[in-house]
Amino acid sequence: MNDLLELTRFRSALPDDPIARDRARDQLLSRIQDRQLQDRGVLDREPRHRRDRPWLVGRPGPTRRLVLAATAAAAGLAAVVVADSVVVRDEPPVGASAEAATLLNQAADRAIGSVDPVVGEDEYLRVTTVAVNRGSFVGQTGVEASWQFTYTEELFVPGDQAKEWVLRRGPEVPYRPEDAAIAEEVGGADPPRRGFTERALNGAFFGSPPLGNWGSPTPEFFASLPRDPEELLDQIRTFAADAGPSPDGEALVIIADTLRTGFVPADLRAALFQAAALIPGVELVDEQANLNGQVGVAVGRYEPNSGDRQEIIFDPETGMVIGEREVLVDRGVGPLLPPGSVSSWTAVTTDVVPATMVDQIPADPVE
């Protein structure tokens, strides 16, 4: 059956009802988008890496600043069912681009269909975060410079969450040789933070229990959130409104921060993917994004006011979150970070380890 004949029969079977016509349009759009992505090799390819979906619990990894992002409005093409034919017309976007929305919703389907592994009483969930951040400083010569530094953080969450949790962070070191060179050239930067190990009941590291909000979530907070993506996005936008004039832009930052924490159950991960698909200006920016050795697709949202783009990187075949990154699109920061550079990124992996291994981690509290 060719597409036109199938469309004709499909249209004739519909009642003369505006809701039914809208539903028909949405189904047709989905078929067209899937066909286009299949032709480009984005969908229905062999998965690059399959893993059991981890049960992500625990506190967030490294704290990130809130980055404001304003709406980047752009005209898009939308196919509309009119009588028995397909007409293409310009319409303003009401959410993510067609490609980004398809991949985000596919990841949501995979996430909701996955099973989180169970962590036994004598086991820990280990959430490993590798981060690259940007810092600025003024050296002894008075010259301001920017560099990139990296560190690795491990969060160990016991199967019995009432027991002691462990947070181990490695020292901050220059990310690239040129980062160390520019620090020496300008007279030296502030001493980098050394590594530490912190232990606390119920994840109350540094003597501060989680607050139970988007900035400092708890399992109870995540359990209380709606799984309907529109309701969830409304709550995120309400929280983001306090950070500046662009709730849509900040909403994607919050979703990216949340997905990379190693804290989110499968049904909420799915809802967060779906919520991201509803944000105007989100688009597919990289079909082969390599982040710390893992490859996925990157969807992001450009902020014209700052010249940055916030991205989420994930595998749509598995619903696995790989991490997030920020790109300097229209601006540079010093000689080491010209326009187009990745200014910061975070990659996350999880596994289950025996308690005997965690017990052997020496105490080295933060100063």
Coordinates of N, CA and C in Angstrom, one line a residue, residues 138-356:
V138 N 42.8 35.8 38.3 CA 43.8 36.9 38.0 C 45.1 36.5 38.6
G139 N 46.1 36.4 37.8 CA 47.4 36.0 38.3 C 48.2 37.1 39.0
Q140 N 49.4 36.8 39.3 CA 50.3 37.8 40.0 C 50.6 39.0 39.2
T141 N 50.5 38.8 37.8 CA 50.8 39.9 36.9 C 49.6 40.8 36.7
G142 N 48.4 40.4 37.3 CA 47.2 41.2 37.1 C 46.5 40.9 35.9
V143 N 46.9 39.8 35.1 CA 46.2 39.4 33.9 C 45.1 38.4 34.2
E144 N 43.9 38.7 33.8 CA 42.8 37.7 34.0 C 42.9 36.6 32.9
A145 N 42.6 35.4 33.3 CA 42.7 34.3 32.4 C 41.6 33.3 32.8
S146 N 41.3 32.4 31.8 CA 40.4 31.3 32.1 C 41.0 30.0 31.7
W147 N 40.7 29.0 32.5 CA 41.3 27.7 32.2 C 40.2 26.7 32.5
Q148 N 40.5 25.4 32.2 CA 39.6 24.3 32.4 C 40.3 23.3 33.4
F149 N 39.5 22.8 34.4 CA 40.0 21.8 35.3 C 39.1 20.7 35.3
T150 N 39.6 19.5 35.8 CA 38.8 18.3 35.8 C 38.9 17.6 37.1
Y151 N 38.0 16.8 37.5 CA 38.0 16.0 38.7 C 37.1 14.8 38.5
T152 N 37.2 13.8 39.3 CA 36.3 12.7 39.3 C 35.7 12.5 40.7
E153 N 34.4 12.3 40.7 CA 33.7 12.1 42.0 C 32.9 10.8 42.0
E154 N 33.0 10.1 43.1 CA 32.2 8.9 43.3 C 31.3 9.0 44.5
L155 N 30.0 8.8 44.2 CA 29.0 8.7 45.3 C 28.6 7.3 45.5
F156 N 28.7 6.8 46.8 CA 28.4 5.4 47.1 C 27.1 5.5 48.0
V157 N 26.0 4.9 47.5 CA 24.8 4.9 48.2 C 24.5 3.4 48.6
P158 N 24.3 3.2 49.9 CA 24.1 1.8 50.4 C 22.7 1.3 50.0
G159 N 22.6 0.0 49.8 CA 21.3 -0.6 49.6 C 20.3 -0.3 50.7
D160 N 20.8 -0.3 51.9 CA 20.0 0.1 53.0 C 20.4 1.6 53.2
Q161 N 19.5 2.5 52.7 CA 19.8 3.9 52.7 C 20.0 4.5 54.1
A162 N 19.6 3.8 55.1 CA 19.7 4.4 56.5 C 21.2 4.3 56.9
K163 N 22.0 3.5 56.2 CA 23.4 3.3 56.6 C 24.2 4.5 56.1
E164 N 25.5 4.5 56.3 CA 26.4 5.6 56.0 C 26.6 5.6 54.5
W165 N 26.5 6.8 53.9 CA 26.8 7.1 52.5 C 28.2 7.6 52.4
V166 N 28.8 7.5 51.3 CA 30.2 7.9 51.1 C 30.3 8.8 49.8
L167 N 31.0 9.9 49.9 CA 31.3 10.8 48.8 C 32.8 10.9 48.7
R168 N 33.4 10.5 47.6 CA 34.8 10.6 47.4 C 35.1 11.5 46.1
R169 N 35.8 12.5 46.3 CA 36.1 13.4 45.2 C 37.6 13.5 45.0
G170 N 38.1 13.4 43.8 CA 39.5 13.5 43.5 C 39.9 15.0 43.4
P171 N 41.2 15.2 43.4 CA 41.7 16.6 43.3 C 41.3 17.3 41.9
E172 N 41.2 18.6 42.0 CA 41.1 19.3 40.7 C 42.4 19.5 40.1
V173 N 42.5 19.2 38.8 CA 43.8 19.3 38.1 C 43.5 19.9 36.7
P174 N 44.5 20.6 36.1 CA 44.3 21.1 34.8 C 43.8 20.1 33.8
Y175 N 42.9 20.4 33.0 CA 42.3 19.5 32.0 C 43.2 19.2 30.8
R176 N 43.9 20.2 30.3 CA 44.8 20.1 29.2 C 46.1 20.7 29.5
P177 N 47.2 20.3 28.8 CA 48.5 20.9 29.1 C 48.5 22.4 28.9
E178 N 47.7 22.9 28.0 CA 47.7 24.4 27.8 C 47.0 25.1 29.0
D179 N 46.1 24.4 29.7 CA 45.5 25.0 30.9 C 46.6 25.2 32.0
A180 N 47.5 24.2 32.2 CA 48.5 24.4 33.1 C 49.5 25.4 32.7
A181 N 49.8 25.5 31.3 CA 50.7 26.4 30.8 C 50.3 27.9 31.0
I182 N 49.0 28.1 30.8 CA 48.5 29.5 30.9 C 48.5 29.9 32.4
A183 N 48.3 29.0 33.3 CA 48.3 29.4 34.7 C 49.8 29.8 35.1
E184 N 50.7 29.1 34.6 CA 52.1 29.4 34.9 C 52.5 30.7 34.2
E185 N 52.0 31.0 33.0 CA 52.3 32.2 32.3 C 51.9 33.4 33.0
V186 N 50.7 33.4 33.6 CA 50.1 34.6 34.2 C 50.5 34.7 35.7
G187 N 51.4 33.8 36.1 CA 51.9 33.9 37.5 C 51.3 33.0 38.5
G188 N 50.5 32.0 38.0 CA 49.9 31.0 38.9 C 48.5 31.3 39.3
A189 N 47.7 30.3 39.4 CA 46.3 30.4 39.8 C 46.2 30.1 41.3
D190 N 45.0 30.3 41.8 CA 44.8 29.9 43.2 C 45.1 28.4 43.3
P191 N 45.5 27.9 44.5 CA 45.7 26.5 44.7 C 44.5 25.7 44.4
P192 N 44.6 24.6 43.6 CA 43.4 23.8 43.3 C 42.9 23.1 44.5
R193 N 41.7 22.7 44.5 CA 41.1 22.0 45.6 C 41.6 20.6 45.6
R194 N 42.0 20.1 46.8 CA 42.5 18.7 46.9 C 41.4 17.8 47.0
G195 N 41.6 16.5 46.9 CA 40.6 15.5 47.0 C 40.2 15.3 48.5
F196 N 39.0 14.6 48.7 CA 38.6 14.4 50.0 C 37.6 13.2 50.0
T197 N 37.3 12.6 51.1 CA 36.3 11.6 51.3 C 35.4 12.0 52.5
E198 N 34.1 12.1 52.2 CA 33.1 12.5 53.2 C 32.1 11.3 53.5
R199 N 31.8 11.1 54.7 CA 30.9 10.0 55.1 C 29.7 10.7 55.9
A200 N 28.5 10.2 55.6 CA 27.4 10.8 56.3 C 26.1 9.9 56.2
L201 N 25.3 9.9 57.2 CA 24.1 9.1 57.2 C 23.1 9.9 56.3
N202 N 22.4 9.1 55.5 CA 21.3 9.6 54.6 C 21.8 10.7 53.7
G203 N 23.1 10.7 53.3 CA 23.5 11.7 52.3 C 23.7 13.1 52.8
A204 N 23.7 13.3 54.2 CA 23.8 14.6 54.7 C 25.3 15.1 54.8
F205 N 25.9 15.2 53.6 CA 27.3 15.5 53.5 C 27.6 17.0 54.0
F206 N 28.7 17.2 54.6 CA 29.1 18.5 55.1 C 28.2 19.0 56.1
G207 N 27.4 18.1 56.8 CA 26.5 18.5 57.8 C 25.2 19.1 57.4
S208 N 24.9 19.0 56.1 CA 23.7 19.6 55.5 C 22.9 18.6 54.8
P209 N 21.7 18.2 55.4 CA 20.9 17.3 54.6 C 20.3 17.9 53.4
P210 N 20.0 17.1 52.4 CA 19.3 17.7 51.2 C 18.1 18.4 51.5
L211 N 17.8 19.5 50.8 CA 16.6 20.3 51.0 C 15.3 19.8 50.5
G212 N 15.4 18.9 49.5 CA 14.2 18.4 48.9 C 13.6 19.4 47.9
N213 N 14.4 19.9 47.0 CA 13.9 20.7 45.9 C 14.7 20.4 44.7
W214 N 14.5 21.2 43.6 CA 15.3 20.9 42.3 C 16.7 21.2 42.5
G215 N 17.1 22.1 43.4 CA 18.5 22.4 43.6 C 19.2 21.4 44.5
S216 N 18.4 20.8 45.4 CA 19.0 19.8 46.4 C 17.9 18.7 46.6
P217 N 17.8 17.8 45.6 CA 16.7 16.8 45.7 C 16.9 15.7 46.6
T218 N 15.8 15.0 47.0 CA 15.8 13.8 47.8 C 14.9 12.8 47.1
P219 N 15.1 11.5 47.5 CA 14.2 10.5 46.9 C 12.7 10.8 47.1
E220 N 12.4 11.4 48.3 CA 11.0 11.7 48.6 C 10.5 12.9 47.7
F221 N 11.4 13.8 47.4 CA 11.0 14.9 46.5 C 10.7 14.4 45.1
F222 N 11.6 13.5 44.6 CA 11.3 12.9 43.3 C 10.1 12.1 43.2
A223 N 9.8 11.4 44.3 CA 8.6 10.6 44.4 C 7.3 11.4 44.4
S224 N 7.4 12.7 44.8 CA 6.3 13.5 44.9 C 6.0 14.2 43.6
L225 N 6.9 14.2 42.6 CA 6.7 14.9 41.4 C 5.7 14.3 40.4
P226 N 5.0 15.0 39.6 CA 4.1 14.4 38.7 C 4.9 13.8 37.6
R227 N 4.3 12.7 37.0 CA 4.9 12.0 35.9 C 4.3 12.5 34.5
D228 N 3.3 13.3 34.6 CA 2.8 13.9 33.4 C 3.8 15.0 32.9
P229 N 4.3 14.9 31.7 CA 5.4 15.8 31.3 C 5.0 17.3 31.3
E230 N 3.7 17.6 31.0 CA 3.3 19.0 31.0 C 3.3 19.6 32.4
E231 N 2.7 18.8 33.3 CA 2.6 19.2 34.7 C 4.1 19.3 35.3
L232 N 4.9 18.4 34.9 CA 6.3 18.4 35.4 C 7.0 19.6 34.9
L233 N 6.9 20.0 33.6 CA 7.5 21.1 33.1 C 7.0 22.4 33.7
D234 N 5.7 22.5 34.0 CA 5.2 23.6 34.7 C 5.9 23.8 36.1
Q235 N 6.1 22.7 36.8 CA 6.7 22.9 38.1 C 8.2 23.3 37.9
I236 N 8.9 22.8 36.9 CA 10.2 23.2 36.7 C 10.3 24.7 36.3
R237 N 9.4 25.1 35.4 CA 9.4 26.5 35.0 C 9.1 27.4 36.2
T238 N 8.2 27.0 37.1 CA 7.9 27.8 38.3 C 9.2 28.0 39.1
F239 N 9.9 26.9 39.3 CA 11.2 27.0 40.1 C 12.2 27.8 39.3
A240 N 12.3 27.7 38.0 CA 13.2 28.4 37.2 C 13.0 29.9 37.1
A241 N 11.7 30.3 37.3 CA 11.3 31.7 37.2 C 12.1 32.5 38.2
D242 N 12.5 31.9 39.4 CA 13.2 32.7 40.4 C 14.7 33.0 39.9
A243 N 15.2 32.2 38.9 CA 16.5 32.4 38.5 C 16.7 33.5 37.4
G244 N 15.6 34.0 36.8 CA 15.8 35.0 35.8 C 14.6 35.1 34.9
P245 N 14.7 35.8 33.8 CA 13.5 36.1 33.0 C 13.2 35.0 32.0
S246 N 13.9 33.9 31.9 CA 13.7 32.9 30.9 C 13.5 31.6 31.5
P247 N 12.3 31.3 32.0 CA 12.0 30.0 32.6 C 12.2 28.8 31.6
D248 N 11.9 29.0 30.3 CA 12.2 27.9 29.3 C 13.6 27.6 29.2
G249 N 14.5 28.6 29.1 CA 15.9 28.4 29.0 C 16.4 27.7 30.3
E250 N 16.1 28.2 31.4 CA 16.6 27.6 32.7 C 16.0 26.2 32.9
A251 N 14.8 25.9 32.4 CA 14.2 24.6 32.5 C 15.0 23.5 32.0
L252 N 15.7 23.8 30.8 CA 16.5 22.7 30.2 C 17.8 22.5 31.0
V253 N 18.3 23.6 31.6 CA 19.4 23.5 32.5 C 19.1 22.6 33.7
I254 N 17.9 22.8 34.3 CA 17.5 22.0 35.5 C 17.3 20.6 35.1
I255 N 16.7 20.3 33.9 CA 16.5 18.9 33.5 C 17.8 18.3 33.2
A256 N 18.8 19.0 32.6 CA 20.1 18.4 32.4 C 20.8 18.1 33.7
D257 N 20.8 19.1 34.7 CA 21.4 18.8 36.0 C 20.8 17.6 36.7
T258 N 19.5 17.5 36.6 CA 18.8 16.5 37.3 C 19.1 15.1 36.7
L259 N 19.1 15.0 35.3 CA 19.3 13.7 34.7 C 20.7 13.2 34.9
R260 N 21.7 14.1 35.2 CA 23.1 13.6 35.4 C 23.4 13.4 36.8
T261 N 22.5 13.5 37.7 CA 22.8 13.4 39.1 C 23.1 11.9 39.6
G262 N 22.5 11.0 38.8 CA 22.5 9.6 39.4 C 21.5 9.4 40.4
F263 N 20.4 10.1 40.3 CA 19.4 10.1 41.4 C 18.0 9.8 40.9
V264 N 17.7 9.7 39.6 CA 16.4 9.7 39.1 C 15.8 8.3 38.8
P265 N 14.7 7.9 39.3 CA 14.1 6.6 38.9 C 13.6 6.7 37.5
A266 N 13.4 5.5 36.9 CA 13.1 5.3 35.5 C 11.9 6.1 35.0
D267 N 10.8 6.0 35.8 CA 9.6 6.7 35.3 C 9.7 8.2 35.3
L268 N 10.5 8.8 36.2 CA 10.8 10.2 36.2 C 11.7 10.6 35.2
R269 N 12.7 9.7 34.9 CA 13.6 10.0 33.8 C 12.8 10.1 32.5
A270 N 11.9 9.2 32.3 CA 11.1 9.3 31.1 C 10.3 10.6 31.0
A271 N 9.7 11.0 32.1 CA 8.9 12.2 32.1 C 9.8 13.4 31.9
L272 N 11.1 13.4 32.4 CA 12.0 14.5 32.1 C 12.4 14.6 30.6
F273 N 12.6 13.5 30.0 CA 12.8 13.5 28.6 C 11.7 14.1 27.8
Q274 N 10.5 13.6 28.2 CA 9.3 14.2 27.5 C 9.1 15.6 27.8
A275 N 9.4 16.1 29.0 CA 9.3 17.5 29.3 C 10.3 18.3 28.5
A276 N 11.5 17.8 28.3 CA 12.5 18.5 27.4 C 12.0 18.7 26.0
A277 N 11.2 17.7 25.5 CA 10.7 17.7 24.2 C 9.6 18.8 24.0
L278 N 9.1 19.4 25.1 CA 8.1 20.4 25.1 C 8.7 21.8 25.1
I279 N 10.0 21.9 25.3 CA 10.6 23.2 25.5 C 10.9 23.8 24.1
P280 N 10.4 25.0 23.8 CA 10.7 25.7 22.5 C 12.2 25.9 22.4
G281 N 12.7 25.8 21.2 CA 14.1 26.0 20.9 C 15.1 24.9 21.1
V282 N 14.6 23.7 21.7 CA 15.4 22.6 21.8 C 15.6 21.9 20.4
E283 N 16.8 21.5 20.0 CA 17.0 20.9 18.7 C 18.1 19.9 18.8
L284 N 18.1 19.0 17.8 CA 19.2 18.1 17.6 C 20.5 18.8 17.1
V285 N 21.6 18.7 17.9 CA 22.8 19.4 17.5 C 23.9 18.5 17.1
D286 N 23.9 17.2 17.5 CA 25.0 16.3 17.2 C 24.4 14.8 17.3
E287 N 24.6 14.1 16.2 CA 24.1 12.7 16.2 C 25.1 11.7 16.7
Q288 N 26.4 12.2 16.8 CA 27.5 11.3 17.3 C 28.3 12.1 18.3
A289 N 27.7 12.4 19.4 CA 28.4 13.2 20.5 C 29.2 12.3 21.3
N290 N 30.5 12.5 21.4 CA 31.4 11.7 22.2 C 31.6 12.4 23.5
L291 N 31.3 11.8 24.6 CA 31.5 12.4 25.9 C 32.2 11.4 26.8
N292 N 33.5 11.7 27.1 CA 34.3 10.8 27.9 C 34.3 9.4 27.4
G293 N 34.3 9.2 26.1 CA 34.4 7.8 25.6 C 33.1 7.2 25.3
Q294 N 31.9 7.8 25.7 CA 30.6 7.3 25.4 C 30.0 8.1 24.3
V295 N 29.3 7.5 23.4 CA 28.7 8.2 22.2 C 27.2 8.2 22.3
G296 N 26.6 9.3 22.1 CA 25.1 9.4 22.1 C 24.7 10.6 21.2
V297 N 23.5 10.9 21.2 CA 23.0 12.1 20.5 C 22.9 13.3 21.5
A298 N 23.1 14.5 21.0 CA 23.1 15.7 21.8 C 21.9 16.5 21.3
V299 N 21.0 16.9 22.2 CA 20.0 17.9 22.0 C 20.3 19.1 22.8
G300 N 20.1 20.3 22.3 CA 20.4 21.5 23.1 C 19.6 22.7 22.7
R301 N 19.8 23.7 23.5 CA 19.0 24.9 23.3 C 20.0 26.1 23.4
Y302 N 20.0 26.9 22.3 CA 20.9 28.1 22.2 C 20.3 29.3 22.9
E303 N 21.2 30.0 23.7 CA 20.8 31.2 24.4 C 21.5 32.4 23.7
P304 N 20.7 33.1 22.9 CA 21.3 34.2 22.2 C 21.9 35.3 23.1
N305 N 21.3 35.5 24.3 CA 21.8 36.6 25.1 C 23.2 36.3 25.6
S306 N 23.5 35.0 25.9 CA 24.8 34.7 26.5 C 25.7 34.1 25.4
G307 N 25.2 33.6 24.3 CA 26.0 33.0 23.2 C 26.3 31.6 23.6
D308 N 25.7 31.0 24.6 CA 25.9 29.6 25.0 C 24.8 28.6 24.5
R309 N 25.1 27.3 24.5 CA 24.1 26.3 24.3 C 24.2 25.2 25.3
Q310 N 23.1 25.0 26.0 CA 23.1 23.9 27.0 C 22.7 22.6 26.2
E311 N 23.4 21.5 26.5 CA 23.1 20.2 25.8 C 22.9 19.1 26.7
I312 N 22.0 18.2 26.4 CA 21.9 16.9 27.1 C 22.3 15.8 26.1
I313 N 23.1 14.9 26.6 CA 23.6 13.8 25.7 C 23.1 12.5 26.3
F314 N 22.5 11.7 25.4 CA 21.9 10.4 25.8 C 21.9 9.5 24.7
D315 N 21.6 8.2 25.0 CA 21.4 7.2 24.0 C 20.0 6.9 23.8
P316 N 19.4 7.3 22.7 CA 17.9 7.1 22.5 C 17.5 5.6 22.4
E317 N 18.5 4.7 22.1 CA 18.2 3.3 22.0 C 18.0 2.6 23.3
T318 N 18.6 3.2 24.4 CA 18.5 2.6 25.7 C 17.8 3.5 26.7
G319 N 17.7 4.8 26.4 CA 17.2 5.8 27.4 C 18.3 6.1 28.4
M320 N 19.6 5.7 28.1 CA 20.7 6.0 29.0 C 21.2 7.4 28.9
V321 N 21.2 8.1 30.1 CA 21.8 9.5 30.1 C 23.3 9.3 30.2
I322 N 24.0 10.0 29.3 CA 25.5 10.0 29.2 C 26.0 11.2 30.0
G323 N 25.4 12.3 29.8 CA 25.9 13.5 30.6 C 25.3 14.8 29.9
E324 N 26.0 15.9 30.2 CA 25.6 17.1 29.6 C 26.8 18.0 29.4
R325 N 26.7 19.0 28.5 CA 27.8 19.9 28.3 C 27.2 21.3 27.9
E326 N 28.1 22.3 28.0 CA 27.8 23.7 27.6 C 28.8 24.1 26.5
V327 N 28.3 24.7 25.4 CA 29.1 25.1 24.3 C 29.1 26.6 24.1
L328 N 30.2 27.2 23.9 CA 30.4 28.6 23.6 C 30.1 28.8 22.1
V329 N 28.9 29.2 21.7 CA 28.5 29.2 20.3 C 29.0 30.5 19.7
D330 N 28.6 31.7 20.2 CA 28.9 32.9 19.6 C 29.9 33.8 20.4
R331 N 30.6 33.2 21.3 CA 31.6 34.0 22.0 C 32.7 33.1 22.5
G332 N 33.8 33.7 22.8 CA 35.0 32.9 23.3 C 35.3 33.4 24.7
V333 N 36.1 32.7 25.4 CA 36.6 33.1 26.7 C 38.1 32.9 26.8
G334 N 38.8 33.9 26.5 CA 40.3 33.9 26.5 C 40.8 33.1 25.3
P335 N 42.1 33.0 25.2 CA 42.7 32.3 24.0 C 42.5 30.8 24.0
L336 N 42.2 30.2 25.1 CA 42.1 28.8 25.2 C 40.7 28.3 24.8
L337 N 39.7 29.2 24.9 CA 38.3 28.8 24.6 C 37.7 29.7 23.6
P338 N 38.0 29.5 22.3 CA 37.5 30.3 21.2 C 36.0 29.9 21.0
P339 N 35.3 30.7 20.2 CA 33.9 30.3 19.9 C 33.8 28.9 19.3
G340 N 32.8 28.2 19.7 CA 32.7 26.8 19.3 C 33.2 25.8 20.3
S341 N 33.9 26.3 21.3 CA 34.5 25.4 22.3 C 33.5 24.9 23.3
V342 N 33.7 23.6 23.8 CA 32.9 23.1 24.9 C 33.5 23.7 26.2
S343 N 32.8 24.5 26.9 CA 33.3 25.2 28.1 C 33.3 24.3 29.3
S344 N 32.3 23.4 29.4 CA 32.2 22.5 30.5 C 31.4 21.3 30.1
W345 N 31.7 20.2 30.8 CA 30.8 19.0 30.6 C 30.9 18.1 31.8
T346 N 29.9 17.2 31.9 CA 29.8 16.2 32.9 C 29.4 14.9 32.4
A347 N 30.1 13.8 32.6 CA 29.7 12.5 32.2 C 29.4 11.6 33.4
V348 N 28.4 10.8 33.3 CA 28.0 10.0 34.5 C 27.9 8.5 34.1
T349 N 28.4 7.6 35.0 CA 28.2 6.2 34.8 C 27.8 5.6 36.2
T350 N 27.1 4.5 36.2 CA 26.7 3.9 37.5 C 27.0 2.4 37.4
D351 N 27.3 1.8 38.6 CA 27.4 0.4 38.7 C 27.2 0.0 40.2
V352 N 27.1 -1.3 40.5 CA 26.9 -1.8 41.8 C 28.1 -2.4 42.3
V353 N 28.6 -2.1 43.5 CA 29.8 -2.6 44.1 C 29.6 -3.2 45.5
P354 N 30.4 -4.1 45.9 CA 30.2 -4.7 47.2 C 30.6 -3.8 48.4
A355 N 29.9 -3.9 49.5 CA 30.2 -3.1 50.7 C 31.6 -3.2 51.1
T356 N 32.2 -4.4 51.0 CA 33.6 -4.6 51.4 C 34.6 -3.6 50.7

